[in-house]
């Protein structure tokens, strides 16, 4: 066939008809595949442009370490798990444990037995969720052969610790399924925060079709019971994509179709993507805002700030308390007066200005939102009149029967980040300026720092704690006495001990929420303020930007963020009051 014949062949009507038919058929087959490829390949802003896709795009700095709530201990895992699982309770915006999968809760007169009636709910594979699922999940955590770092969270339940230590049969564990919809939990002691504790990730049920195999396989569909389901795998790509779960008991209240978590490790990149409309949130608790941006937003009297580019920026008080841990078993910190002298040296420092980023001054390890007296003048965390650091220091030396010249140099250890290095420089400068003693700075990796703290082979160390549940005891119990022969120490790295403090914590743990409990919490805080086993420096607030059209995001001081009831208001003003979200 020559060229002319070839062209004439394609000019015949039947040839054009079948050619067009073939093209349309091919497009029909490839269309779903093309859209799927485009969703994964294009930038977030383009993928969101489709009018039918109600998707929220969010940054994460790392992929979650696990999607098994029994094993999770990192923040990213907790973030994802909170959206694909549902427990008996869920924390409200006020950090109150509200019923979730449970429709009713009856508490016995001795406040030790909780009887929950479950709502009708299903796993995302359509299987009915029953009370025994909770029992099986928790029993697997208590199996010492199962790799869970969170088993201790269950020790408030009768017999849980003994089961974990293999001194009690799991049959006698204090969680029992009375029938498919009734779960009974018996506590070792009354706990006023138990409904809040139940909202913690480790208490989520997991789908264990075969109790003899406790591990979750991610090679097949991930089975969960929360507002969203996983549609991407941790084994492929860099993003986590969740879609609305139609089997969720409260699915009608879930407005978003998808949550798209993009792995972005550079905060500056995330901020630029937000400015371009490709992200709907940037900042805490997902990814921090660069310090240079916060530097222009240091008006701590307002909850709605703005940076040089006039983007609305907001913050709320945070649950992370930053402090210096002092080894109270070593000179010079055996003397309370020297601990007080160190604290007095740092009392006047404004760490927001010193660090060039938003920080909230602290005078107590206990975050203000957990303080019973936070709305009163005494909520200023028992601030005392300014003390003379040098006078206190000399009193401490006299008590130790040594001269300042006989004291060793103070080595301050910290892990190497820009913030920790800046804090270390301020600490060294202020102490050496006001006291006759030299401070040596030593940077070490986090794992090494933790080892030094646990073994007590340090003098001063950078440390802190993030409250995990809205209970003052979650912070206060860190300073409870530990057995002196226990090595390594688990939490009380200062090795400080005070019998009155220990007694107060025991009493607080047995009291219901109310005035009596609040009074004892304040007494415990007063002891810490006087004794100073640690020197509180500041609290890290949660600083963030969000898409002005994004509404009903639940963010609490604990750093727990929940998008399950969020929605987009397309008519929203471009610069709303960001404090009302």
Coordinates of C-alpha atoms in Angstrom, one line a residue:
X1 CA 0.0 0.0 0.0
X2 CA 1.6 3.3 -1.1
X3 CA 1.2 6.6 0.8
X4 CA -1.9 7.7 -1.2
X5 CA -3.6 4.4 -0.7
X6 CA -2.7 4.5 3.0
X7 CA -4.5 7.9 3.4
X8 CA -7.5 6.8 1.3
X9 CA -7.8 3.8 3.5
X10 CA -8.3 6.0 6.6
X11 CA -10.7 8.2 4.8
X12 CA -13.2 5.4 4.5
X13 CA -16.2 6.0 6.8
X14 CA -16.2 2.6 8.5
X15 CA -12.5 2.9 9.3
X16 CA -13.1 6.3 11.1
X17 CA -16.1 4.8 13.0
X18 CA -14.1 1.9 14.4
X19 CA -11.1 4.1 15.1
X20 CA -13.2 6.5 17.2
X21 CA -14.9 3.6 18.9
X22 CA -11.6 2.1 19.9
X23 CA -10.3 5.5 21.2
X24 CA -13.4 6.1 23.4
X25 CA -13.3 2.5 24.7
X26 CA -9.6 2.9 25.6
X27 CA -10.3 6.2 27.5
X28 CA -13.2 4.6 29.4
X29 CA -10.8 1.8 30.6
X30 CA -7.9 4.2 31.5
X31 CA -9.9 7.0 33.1
X32 CA -10.1 5.5 36.7
X33 CA -6.4 4.6 36.5
X34 CA -5.5 8.1 35.3
X35 CA -7.4 9.8 38.1
X36 CA -5.7 7.5 40.7
X37 CA -2.3 8.3 39.3
X38 CA -3.0 12.0 39.3
X39 CA -4.1 12.1 42.9
X40 CA -0.9 10.6 44.1
X41 CA 1.4 12.5 41.7
X42 CA 0.2 16.0 41.6
X43 CA 0.8 18.7 44.2
X44 CA -1.8 19.0 47.0
X45 CA -3.2 22.2 45.6
X46 CA -4.0 20.6 42.2
X47 CA -5.5 17.4 43.7
X48 CA -7.8 19.5 45.9
X49 CA -9.0 21.5 42.9
X50 CA -11.5 18.9 41.9
X51 CA -14.9 20.2 43.2
X52 CA -16.1 16.9 44.4
X53 CA -13.0 16.2 46.5
X54 CA -13.6 17.4 50.1
X55 CA -10.0 16.8 51.3
X56 CA -7.9 18.3 54.0
X57 CA -4.1 18.4 53.3
X58 CA -1.8 18.4 56.4
X59 CA 2.0 18.2 57.0
X60 CA 3.8 15.6 59.1
X61 CA 7.5 15.5 59.7
X62 CA 7.8 11.7 59.9
X63 CA 5.8 8.7 59.0
X64 CA 4.1 7.0 62.0
X65 CA 6.2 4.3 63.5
X66 CA 3.2 2.0 63.8
X67 CA -0.5 1.9 63.2
X68 CA -1.0 -0.6 66.0
X69 CA -2.3 1.5 69.0
X70 CA -0.9 -1.1 71.4
X71 CA 2.6 -0.3 70.3
X72 CA 2.5 3.4 69.5
X73 CA 4.6 5.9 71.5
X74 CA 5.4 8.6 69.0
X75 CA 3.3 11.7 68.3
X76 CA 2.7 11.0 64.6
X77 CA 1.4 7.5 65.3
X78 CA -1.0 9.0 67.9
X79 CA -2.2 11.6 65.3
X80 CA -3.1 9.0 62.7
X81 CA -4.5 6.5 65.2
X82 CA -6.8 9.2 66.6
X83 CA -8.5 9.4 63.2
X84 CA -8.7 5.7 62.3
X85 CA -9.7 4.3 65.8
X86 CA -12.4 5.1 68.3
X87 CA -12.4 4.1 72.0
X88 CA -14.9 4.0 74.8
X89 CA -14.3 7.7 75.3
X90 CA -12.8 10.7 73.4
X91 CA -11.4 13.9 74.8
X92 CA -13.5 17.0 74.3
X93 CA -12.0 20.4 73.5
X94 CA -12.0 21.0 77.3
X95 CA -10.0 17.8 77.9
X96 CA -13.0 16.0 79.4
X97 CA -13.5 12.3 78.6
X98 CA -16.8 12.1 76.8
X99 CA -18.5 8.8 75.9
X100 CA -17.7 7.7 72.3
X101 CA -18.3 4.0 71.6
X102 CA -20.0 3.7 75.0
X103 CA -23.6 4.9 75.2
X104 CA -23.8 4.5 79.0
X105 CA -21.4 4.3 81.9
X106 CA -22.4 3.3 85.4
X107 CA -19.9 3.9 88.3
X108 CA -20.2 1.9 91.5
X109 CA -20.5 3.6 94.9
X110 CA -16.8 2.9 95.7
X111 CA -15.8 4.5 92.4
X112 CA -13.8 1.4 91.4
X113 CA -16.2 -0.5 89.0
X114 CA -17.2 1.0 85.6
X115 CA -19.9 -0.7 83.6
X116 CA -20.1 0.4 80.0
X117 CA -22.9 -0.3 77.5
X118 CA -21.6 -0.2 73.9
X119 CA -23.3 1.5 71.0
X120 CA -23.9 -0.7 67.9
X121 CA -20.8 -0.2 65.9
X122 CA -18.7 -2.0 63.3
X123 CA -15.1 -2.5 62.1
X124 CA -14.5 -1.0 58.7
X125 CA -14.7 -4.5 57.2
X126 CA -18.4 -4.7 58.3
X127 CA -17.8 -7.0 61.3
X128 CA -19.7 -6.1 64.5
X129 CA -17.5 -4.7 67.3
X130 CA -18.2 -6.4 70.7
X131 CA -17.0 -6.0 74.3
X132 CA -14.7 -9.0 74.0
X133 CA -12.7 -7.0 71.4
X134 CA -11.6 -4.6 74.2
X135 CA -10.7 -7.5 76.5
X136 CA -8.7 -9.3 73.9
X137 CA -6.8 -6.1 72.9
X138 CA -5.9 -5.2 76.5
X139 CA -5.0 -8.8 77.4
X140 CA -2.5 -8.9 74.4
X141 CA -0.9 -5.7 75.7
X142 CA -0.4 -7.3 79.1
X143 CA 1.2 -10.4 77.6
X144 CA 4.9 -9.7 78.5
X145 CA 5.9 -11.4 75.2
X146 CA 4.1 -8.8 73.2
X147 CA 6.2 -5.7 72.3
X148 CA 4.1 -2.9 73.8
X149 CA 5.8 0.0 75.5
X150 CA 2.5 1.1 77.0
X151 CA 1.5 -1.8 79.2
X152 CA 1.9 0.4 82.3
X153 CA -1.0 2.6 81.3
X154 CA -3.3 -0.4 82.1
X155 CA -1.9 -1.0 85.5
X156 CA -4.7 1.1 87.0
X157 CA -7.0 -1.8 86.3
X158 CA -7.3 -4.6 88.9
X159 CA -4.8 -7.4 88.3
X160 CA -3.3 -5.8 85.2
X161 CA 0.2 -5.4 86.6
X162 CA 0.2 -8.9 88.0
X163 CA -0.9 -10.4 84.7
X164 CA 2.0 -8.5 83.0
X165 CA 4.4 -9.9 85.6
X166 CA 3.0 -13.4 85.1
X167 CA 1.9 -13.7 88.7
X168 CA -1.8 -13.8 87.9
X169 CA -3.8 -15.6 85.2
X170 CA -5.3 -13.3 82.5
X171 CA -8.7 -14.8 83.5
X172 CA -8.6 -12.8 86.7
X173 CA -7.9 -9.5 84.9
X174 CA -10.3 -6.7 85.9
X175 CA -11.8 -6.2 82.4
X176 CA -14.6 -8.5 81.5
X177 CA -17.2 -8.8 78.7
X178 CA -20.5 -9.5 80.5
X179 CA -22.2 -9.9 77.1
X180 CA -21.4 -8.6 73.6
X181 CA -22.5 -5.0 74.5
X182 CA -21.6 -4.8 78.2
X183 CA -18.0 -4.2 79.3
X184 CA -17.1 -4.1 83.0
X185 CA -13.8 -2.6 84.3
X186 CA -12.7 -2.9 87.9
X187 CA -9.9 -0.5 89.0
X188 CA -7.2 -1.2 91.6
X189 CA -8.0 2.2 93.2
X190 CA -10.6 5.0 92.5
X191 CA -9.3 7.2 89.7
X192 CA -11.1 10.5 89.0
X193 CA -9.5 10.8 85.6
X194 CA -10.3 7.3 84.4
X195 CA -12.7 8.4 81.6
X196 CA -9.9 10.7 80.3
X197 CA -7.4 7.9 80.6
X198 CA -9.6 5.7 78.5
X199 CA -9.3 8.1 75.6
X200 CA -5.5 7.4 75.4
X201 CA -4.4 5.4 72.3
X202 CA -3.5 2.3 74.1
X203 CA -7.1 1.7 75.2
X204 CA -8.4 1.5 71.6
X205 CA -9.7 -1.9 70.6
X206 CA -7.9 -3.7 67.8
X207 CA -9.3 -6.3 65.4
X208 CA -7.8 -9.7 66.5
X209 CA -9.8 -12.4 64.5
X210 CA -7.4 -15.1 65.9
X211 CA -6.5 -14.5 69.5
X212 CA -3.6 -16.9 69.1
X213 CA -2.0 -14.4 66.7
X214 CA -1.9 -11.0 68.4
X215 CA -0.1 -9.1 65.7
X216 CA -1.8 -6.9 63.1
X217 CA -0.8 -7.6 59.5
X218 CA -0.5 -4.5 57.3
X219 CA -0.1 -6.5 54.1
X220 CA -3.8 -6.7 53.7
X221 CA -6.5 -4.1 54.4
X222 CA -6.0 -2.3 57.7
X223 CA -9.0 -3.0 59.9
X224 CA -10.0 -0.2 62.2
X225 CA -13.2 1.4 63.6
X226 CA -12.7 5.2 63.6
X227 CA -14.0 8.1 61.6
X228 CA -11.5 7.4 58.8
X229 CA -9.9 4.4 57.2
X230 CA -6.4 4.0 55.8
X231 CA -6.2 3.8 52.0
X232 CA -2.4 4.1 51.6
X233 CA 0.3 1.9 53.0
X234 CA 3.2 2.7 55.2
X235 CA 5.3 0.6 53.0
X236 CA 4.8 2.7 49.9
X237 CA 5.3 6.4 49.2
X238 CA 5.7 9.3 51.6
X239 CA 2.1 10.2 52.3
X240 CA -0.7 8.9 54.5
X241 CA -4.1 9.1 53.0
X242 CA -7.3 8.4 55.0
X243 CA -10.8 8.3 53.7
X244 CA -14.1 8.6 55.4
X245 CA -15.3 5.3 57.0
X246 CA -18.9 4.6 56.1
X247 CA -19.0 1.9 58.9
X248 CA -18.2 4.4 61.6
X249 CA -21.0 4.7 64.2
X250 CA -21.1 8.5 63.8
X251 CA -20.3 8.8 60.1
X252 CA -23.0 11.3 59.4
X253 CA -21.1 13.8 61.6
X254 CA -17.9 13.4 59.5
X255 CA -17.8 16.1 56.8
X256 CA -14.4 15.6 55.2
X257 CA -14.0 12.8 52.6
X258 CA -10.2 12.5 52.9
X259 CA -7.3 13.5 55.1
X260 CA -4.1 13.7 53.2
X261 CA -1.0 13.7 55.4
X262 CA 2.1 14.8 53.5
X263 CA 5.6 14.1 54.7
X264 CA 7.4 17.4 54.9
X265 CA 10.4 17.7 57.2
X266 CA 11.4 21.3 56.5
X267 CA 9.1 23.8 58.4
X268 CA 10.0 26.6 55.9
X269 CA 8.9 24.5 53.0
X270 CA 5.6 23.7 54.8
X271 CA 5.0 27.4 55.5
X272 CA 5.5 28.3 51.8
X273 CA 3.1 25.5 50.8
X274 CA 0.6 26.9 53.2
X275 CA 1.0 30.4 51.7
X276 CA 0.3 28.9 48.3
X277 CA -2.8 27.2 49.5
X278 CA -1.5 23.7 49.2
X279 CA -1.7 23.0 52.9
X280 CA -4.6 23.6 55.3
X281 CA -2.6 23.7 58.5
X282 CA 1.0 24.4 59.5
X283 CA 2.5 24.7 62.9
X284 CA 2.0 22.8 66.2
X285 CA 1.2 20.0 66.8
X286 CA 1.9 18.8 63.2
X287 CA 5.1 20.7 62.2
X288 CA 6.6 23.7 64.0
X289 CA 6.5 27.2 62.5
X290 CA 10.1 28.5 61.8
X291 CA 11.6 30.6 64.7
X292 CA 12.2 33.6 62.5
X293 CA 8.5 33.9 61.8
X294 CA 7.6 33.6 65.5
X295 CA 10.2 36.3 66.3
X296 CA 7.8 38.9 64.9
X297 CA 4.8 37.6 66.9
X298 CA 5.8 38.0 70.5
X299 CA 2.7 39.9 71.8
X300 CA 1.8 37.4 74.6
X301 CA -1.3 39.4 75.6
X302 CA -3.3 38.4 72.5
X303 CA -4.3 35.0 71.3
X304 CA -4.4 36.1 67.7
X305 CA -1.2 37.4 66.3
X306 CA 0.2 38.2 62.9
X307 CA 3.6 37.9 61.2
X308 CA 5.3 40.4 58.8
X309 CA 3.4 39.0 55.9
X310 CA 0.1 39.6 57.7
X311 CA -0.9 36.0 57.9
X312 CA -3.1 35.2 60.9
X313 CA -1.2 33.1 63.4
X314 CA -2.6 31.7 66.6
X315 CA -1.5 29.9 69.7
X316 CA -2.9 28.2 72.8
X317 CA -1.2 27.2 76.0
X318 CA 0.8 24.0 75.7
X319 CA 1.3 20.9 77.9
X320 CA 5.0 20.7 77.5
X321 CA 6.9 22.0 80.5
X322 CA 10.6 22.7 79.9
X323 CA 12.9 22.6 83.0
X324 CA 16.4 22.0 84.3
X325 CA 16.7 18.8 86.3
X326 CA 19.1 19.1 89.2
X327 CA 20.7 15.9 90.7
X328 CA 19.8 16.3 94.4
X329 CA 22.2 13.5 95.4
X330 CA 25.3 15.5 94.3
X331 CA 27.0 18.6 95.6
X332 CA 26.1 21.3 95.4
X333 CA 22.4 20.4 94.9
X334 CA 22.0 18.5 98.1
X335 CA 21.5 21.9 99.6
X336 CA 18.0 23.4 98.9
X337 CA 19.4 26.9 99.1
X338 CA 21.8 26.4 96.2
X339 CA 18.9 25.0 94.1
X340 CA 17.0 28.2 95.0
X341 CA 19.9 30.4 94.1
X342 CA 20.1 28.8 90.6
X343 CA 16.4 29.4 90.1
X344 CA 16.7 33.0 91.3
X345 CA 19.4 33.6 88.7
X346 CA 17.0 32.6 85.9
X347 CA 13.8 34.2 87.4
X348 CA 13.9 37.4 85.4
X349 CA 14.7 35.9 82.0
X350 CA 12.0 36.3 79.3
X351 CA 12.6 33.2 77.2
X352 CA 10.4 34.5 74.4
X353 CA 12.9 37.3 73.7
X354 CA 15.9 35.2 74.6
X355 CA 14.9 32.4 72.1
X356 CA 13.2 34.6 69.5
X357 CA 10.1 32.5 69.6
X358 CA 6.8 32.3 71.6
X359 CA 7.3 30.9 75.1
X360 CA 5.1 31.1 78.2
X361 CA 7.1 31.8 81.4
X362 CA 6.7 29.0 84.0
X363 CA 7.2 28.9 87.8
X364 CA 6.0 25.3 88.2
X365 CA 6.4 22.1 86.4
X366 CA 2.6 21.8 86.2
X367 CA 1.1 23.6 83.1
X368 CA -1.3 26.3 84.0
X369 CA -4.3 24.7 82.4
X370 CA -3.9 21.8 84.9
X371 CA -3.7 24.1 87.9
X372 CA -6.8 24.3 90.1
X373 CA -6.1 27.9 90.9
X374 CA -5.3 29.0 87.3
X375 CA -8.0 31.7 87.3
X376 CA -6.9 33.3 90.6
X377 CA -4.0 35.3 91.8
X378 CA -2.4 32.2 93.3
X379 CA -2.3 30.7 89.8
X380 CA 0.8 32.8 89.3
X381 CA 2.4 29.5 90.4
X382 CA 3.4 30.7 93.9
X383 CA 5.8 33.3 92.7
X384 CA 7.8 34.6 95.6
X385 CA 9.5 37.9 96.2
X386 CA 12.8 38.3 94.3
X387 CA 15.6 36.6 96.2
X388 CA 19.3 37.4 96.4
X389 CA 21.0 34.5 94.5
X390 CA 24.4 35.1 96.0
X391 CA 23.0 35.2 99.6
X392 CA 21.1 31.9 99.0
X393 CA 24.2 30.4 97.4
X394 CA 26.4 31.2 100.4
X395 CA 23.8 29.8 102.8
X396 CA 23.9 26.6 100.9
X397 CA 27.7 26.4 101.0
X398 CA 27.6 26.9 104.8
X399 CA 25.1 24.1 105.1
X400 CA 27.4 21.8 103.0
X401 CA 30.4 23.1 105.1
X402 CA 32.4 24.0 102.0
X403 CA 33.6 27.2 100.4
X404 CA 32.5 28.3 96.9
X405 CA 36.1 27.5 95.7
X406 CA 35.7 23.9 96.8
X407 CA 32.6 23.3 94.6
X408 CA 33.1 21.5 91.3
X409 CA 32.3 23.1 88.0
X410 CA 28.6 22.6 87.1
X411 CA 28.3 20.6 83.9
X412 CA 25.0 21.3 82.1
X413 CA 24.1 18.5 79.6
X414 CA 21.6 18.9 76.8
X415 CA 20.7 17.3 73.4
X416 CA 21.8 19.3 70.3
X417 CA 19.1 21.4 68.8
X418 CA 19.1 25.1 68.2
X419 CA 16.6 25.8 71.0
X420 CA 18.4 23.7 73.6
X421 CA 21.7 25.3 72.7
X422 CA 20.2 28.8 73.1
X423 CA 18.7 27.8 76.5
X424 CA 22.1 26.4 77.6
X425 CA 23.9 29.6 76.6
X426 CA 21.4 31.7 78.6
X427 CA 21.7 29.4 81.7
X428 CA 25.5 29.6 81.6
X429 CA 25.6 33.4 81.2
X430 CA 23.1 34.2 83.9
X431 CA 24.5 31.8 86.6
X432 CA 28.2 32.8 86.0
X433 CA 27.2 36.5 86.0
X434 CA 25.5 36.3 89.4
X435 CA 27.3 33.4 91.3
X436 CA 31.0 32.6 91.9
X437 CA 30.8 29.3 90.0
X438 CA 31.6 28.1 86.5
X439 CA 29.1 26.3 84.2
X440 CA 30.4 23.9 81.5
X441 CA 28.1 23.1 78.6
X442 CA 28.1 19.6 77.2
X443 CA 26.0 18.5 74.2
X444 CA 25.1 14.9 73.7
X445 CA 22.6 12.8 71.7
X446 CA 19.2 12.3 73.3
X447 CA 19.7 8.6 73.9
X448 CA 22.9 9.3 75.8
X449 CA 21.3 12.1 77.7
X450 CA 18.5 9.8 78.8
X451 CA 21.0 7.2 80.0
X452 CA 22.8 9.9 82.1
X453 CA 19.5 11.0 83.7
X454 CA 18.4 7.4 84.5
X455 CA 21.7 6.4 86.0
X456 CA 22.2 9.7 87.9
X457 CA 25.6 10.4 86.4
X458 CA 25.1 14.1 85.8
X459 CA 24.8 17.4 87.7
X460 CA 22.4 19.6 85.7
X461 CA 20.4 18.5 82.7
X462 CA 17.9 19.8 80.1
X463 CA 14.6 18.0 80.6
X464 CA 10.9 18.4 80.6
X465 CA 7.6 16.5 80.3
X466 CA 4.5 16.7 78.2
X467 CA 1.2 16.0 80.0
X468 CA -0.5 13.1 78.3
X469 CA -3.8 13.2 80.1
X470 CA -5.6 16.2 81.7
X471 CA -4.7 15.2 85.3
X472 CA -2.3 17.0 87.5
X473 CA -0.9 13.7 88.8
X474 CA 0.4 13.0 85.3
X475 CA 3.1 15.6 86.0
X476 CA 3.2 15.6 89.8
X477 CA 3.9 11.9 90.1
X478 CA 7.2 12.3 88.1
X479 CA 8.7 13.7 91.4
X480 CA 7.4 10.9 93.6
X481 CA 10.1 9.0 95.5
X482 CA 11.5 6.0 93.8
X483 CA 13.1 3.0 95.5
X484 CA 16.8 4.1 96.1
X485 CA 18.0 0.7 95.0
X486 CA 16.2 0.8 91.7
X487 CA 18.5 1.3 88.8
X488 CA 17.9 3.0 86.5
X489 CA 15.4 5.5 87.8
X490 CA 12.3 5.7 85.6
X491 CA 11.0 9.2 86.1
X492 CA 12.3 11.0 89.2
X493 CA 15.7 11.8 87.7
X494 CA 16.4 14.5 90.3
X495 CA 16.4 11.7 93.0
X496 CA 14.7 14.2 95.3
X497 CA 12.5 12.8 98.0
X498 CA 10.0 14.5 100.3
X499 CA 7.7 12.4 102.6
X500 CA 5.0 15.1 102.8
X501 CA 4.9 15.3 99.0
X502 CA 4.6 11.5 98.6
X503 CA 1.7 11.5 101.1
X504 CA -0.1 14.2 99.3
X505 CA 0.1 12.4 95.9
X506 CA -1.3 9.3 97.5
X507 CA -4.2 11.3 98.9
X508 CA -4.8 13.1 95.5
X509 CA -5.0 9.8 93.7
X510 CA -7.8 8.6 95.8
X511 CA -9.9 11.8 95.7
X512 CA -12.7 12.7 93.2
X513 CA -12.4 16.0 91.3
X514 CA -13.3 18.9 93.6
X515 CA -12.2 21.4 96.1
X516 CA -10.5 18.8 98.4
X517 CA -8.4 17.5 95.6
X518 CA -7.6 21.0 94.3
X519 CA -6.3 22.1 97.7
X520 CA -3.9 19.1 97.9
X521 CA -2.7 19.7 94.4
X522 CA -1.8 23.3 95.3
X523 CA 0.0 22.1 98.4
X524 CA 2.0 19.7 96.3
X525 CA 2.9 22.6 93.9
X526 CA 3.9 24.7 96.9
X527 CA 6.4 22.0 98.0
X528 CA 7.9 21.8 94.5
X529 CA 8.2 25.6 94.4
X530 CA 10.1 25.6 97.7
X531 CA 12.2 22.5 97.2
X532 CA 13.0 23.0 93.5
X533 CA 14.2 19.5 92.4
X534 CA 13.8 21.0 88.9
X535 CA 14.0 24.7 87.8
X536 CA 11.0 25.4 85.6
X537 CA 11.8 27.7 82.7
X538 CA 8.8 27.9 80.3
X539 CA 5.9 26.2 78.7
X540 CA 5.8 25.5 74.9
X541 CA 2.5 26.9 73.5
X542 CA 1.0 25.4 70.4
X543 CA 1.6 28.0 67.6
X544 CA -0.1 27.4 64.2
X545 CA -1.6 28.8 61.0
X546 CA -4.8 27.3 59.5
X547 CA -6.8 27.7 56.4
X548 CA -9.4 30.4 57.3
X549 CA -12.1 28.2 55.6
X550 CA -11.3 25.2 57.8
X551 CA -13.6 25.1 60.8
X552 CA -14.3 22.9 63.9
X553 CA -10.8 21.6 64.3
X554 CA -10.4 20.4 67.9
X555 CA -7.0 21.3 69.4
X556 CA -6.4 21.0 73.1
X557 CA -3.5 22.1 75.3
X558 CA -2.4 18.4 75.4
X559 CA -1.4 18.8 71.8
X560 CA -4.2 16.5 70.6
X561 CA -5.6 17.6 67.3
X562 CA -8.8 16.1 65.8
X563 CA -10.1 16.7 62.3
X564 CA -12.9 14.2 62.5
X565 CA -15.6 16.9 62.7
X566 CA -13.8 19.6 60.7
X567 CA -15.4 21.1 57.6
X568 CA -14.7 23.7 55.0
X569 CA -16.7 26.9 54.9
X570 CA -16.2 28.2 51.4
X571 CA -17.7 31.6 52.3
X572 CA -15.3 32.2 55.2
X573 CA -13.5 35.5 55.5
X574 CA -9.9 35.4 54.5
X575 CA -8.7 36.7 57.9
X576 CA -11.1 35.4 60.6
X577 CA -10.5 35.5 64.3
X578 CA -8.2 32.5 64.6
X579 CA -8.8 32.1 68.3
X580 CA -12.2 30.7 67.6
X581 CA -11.7 27.4 65.8

